[in-house]
One Martini backbone bead per residue (centre of mass of N, CA, C, O) as a GRO file, in nm:
protein
   82
    1PRO     BB    1   0.095   0.038   0.024
    2GLU     BB    2   0.044   0.358   0.022
    3LEU     BB    3   0.231   0.638   0.164
    4THR     BB    4   0.096   0.933   0.327
    5PHE     BB    5   0.217   1.263   0.388
    6ARG     BB    6   0.107   1.571   0.504
    7ARG     BB    7   0.215   1.619   0.813
    8THR     BB    8   0.494   1.705   1.026
    9LYS     BB    9   0.583   1.692   1.384
   10SER     BB   10   0.829   1.792   1.630
   11PHE     BB   11   0.901   1.710   1.976
   12PHE     BB   12   1.110   1.823   2.246
   13LEU     BB   13   1.184   1.670   2.575
   14ALA     BB   14   1.371   1.741   2.864
   15MET     BB   15   1.466   1.555   3.150
   16GLY     BB   16   1.548   1.595   3.474
   17ASP     BB   17   1.634   1.590   3.781
   18GLY     BB   18   1.309   1.616   3.935
   19ASP     BB   19   1.135   1.583   3.707
   20GLY     BB   20   0.785   1.620   3.590
   21VAL     BB   21   0.460   1.483   3.522
   22VAL     BB   22   0.137   1.456   3.458
   23ALA     BB   23  -0.103   1.287   3.374
   24HIS     BB   24  -0.158   1.223   3.004
   25ARG     BB   25  -0.264   1.325   2.680
   26ASP     BB   26  -0.150   1.384   2.332
   27SER     BB   27  -0.420   1.379   2.134
   28GLY     BB   28  -0.526   1.688   2.177
   29GLY     BB   29  -0.274   1.839   2.126
   30TYR     BB   30   0.016   2.032   2.001
   31ALA     BB   31   0.055   2.318   1.858
   32GLY     BB   32  -0.175   2.211   1.637
   33ALA     BB   33  -0.108   1.899   1.691
   34LYS     BB   34  -0.168   1.569   1.630
   35LEU     BB   35  -0.072   1.289   1.823
   36GLU     BB   36  -0.018   0.959   1.727
   37LEU     BB   37   0.279   0.942   1.828
   38ILE     BB   38   0.510   0.825   2.080
   39PHE     BB   39   0.861   0.906   2.151
   40LEU     BB   40   1.064   0.744   2.391
   41PHE     BB   41   1.397   0.837   2.505
   42TYR     BB   42   1.650   0.678   2.686
   43PHE     BB   43   1.916   0.887   2.807
   44TYR     BB   44   2.232   0.840   2.995
   45ARG     BB   45   2.459   0.840   3.225
   46SER     BB   46   2.719   0.638   3.330
   47PRO     BB   47   2.601   0.608   3.590
   48LYS     BB   48   2.312   0.644   3.724
   49GLY     BB   49   2.210   0.985   3.862
   50PHE     BB   50   1.916   0.862   3.936
   51SER     BB   51   1.581   0.864   4.031
   52GLY     BB   52   1.343   0.722   3.864
   53GLY     BB   53   1.163   0.763   3.546
   54GLU     BB   54   0.905   0.630   3.519
   55LEU     BB   55   0.664   0.479   3.309
   56VAL     BB   56   0.312   0.536   3.311
   57LEU     BB   57   0.074   0.319   3.182
   58THR     BB   58  -0.278   0.344   3.084
   59TRP     BB   59  -0.497   0.079   3.063
   60PRO     BB   60  -0.791  -0.074   3.061
   61ASP     BB   61  -0.639  -0.327   3.252
   62GLY     BB   62  -0.419  -0.108   3.350
   63GLU     BB   63  -0.094  -0.083   3.465
   64GLU     BB   64   0.235   0.032   3.342
   65VAL     BB   65   0.576  -0.013   3.427
   66ILE     BB   66   0.864   0.168   3.312
   67GLU     BB   67   1.185   0.144   3.309
   68PRO     BB   68   1.484   0.320   3.285
   69ILE     BB   69   1.665   0.240   2.996
   70ASN     BB   70   1.933   0.275   2.841
   71ASN     BB   71   1.879   0.317   2.508
   72THR     BB   72   1.553   0.346   2.494
   73LEU     BB   73   1.265   0.282   2.292
   74ILE     BB   74   0.935   0.420   2.301
   75VAL     BB   75   0.611   0.331   2.166
   76ILE     BB   76   0.297   0.521   2.154
   77PRO     BB   77  -0.003   0.618   2.159
   78GLY     BB   78  -0.137   0.934   2.181
   79ASP     BB   79  -0.393   0.823   2.381
   80THR     BB   80  -0.207   0.753   2.607
   81LEU     BB   81  -0.192   0.727   2.942
   82HIS     BB   82   0.109   0.902   3.105
   0.00000   0.00000   0.00000
């Protein structure tokens, strides 16, 4: 099948030690763009100099907690509560 791209936008957010966000969905739009996919990439210096950083995903059947593993890419749908 043919793949057609109408328009793409990229947003980058860096989180530091002690930073955090409240649970949210990105599908509602950000700066005028609806986000279909979210790419989360963990990378940090070794040894890990922080605690926390877990990604909590809320699915219809419960929560999933993903530990931050260096050089890991996580891709989730834009409407996922995280």
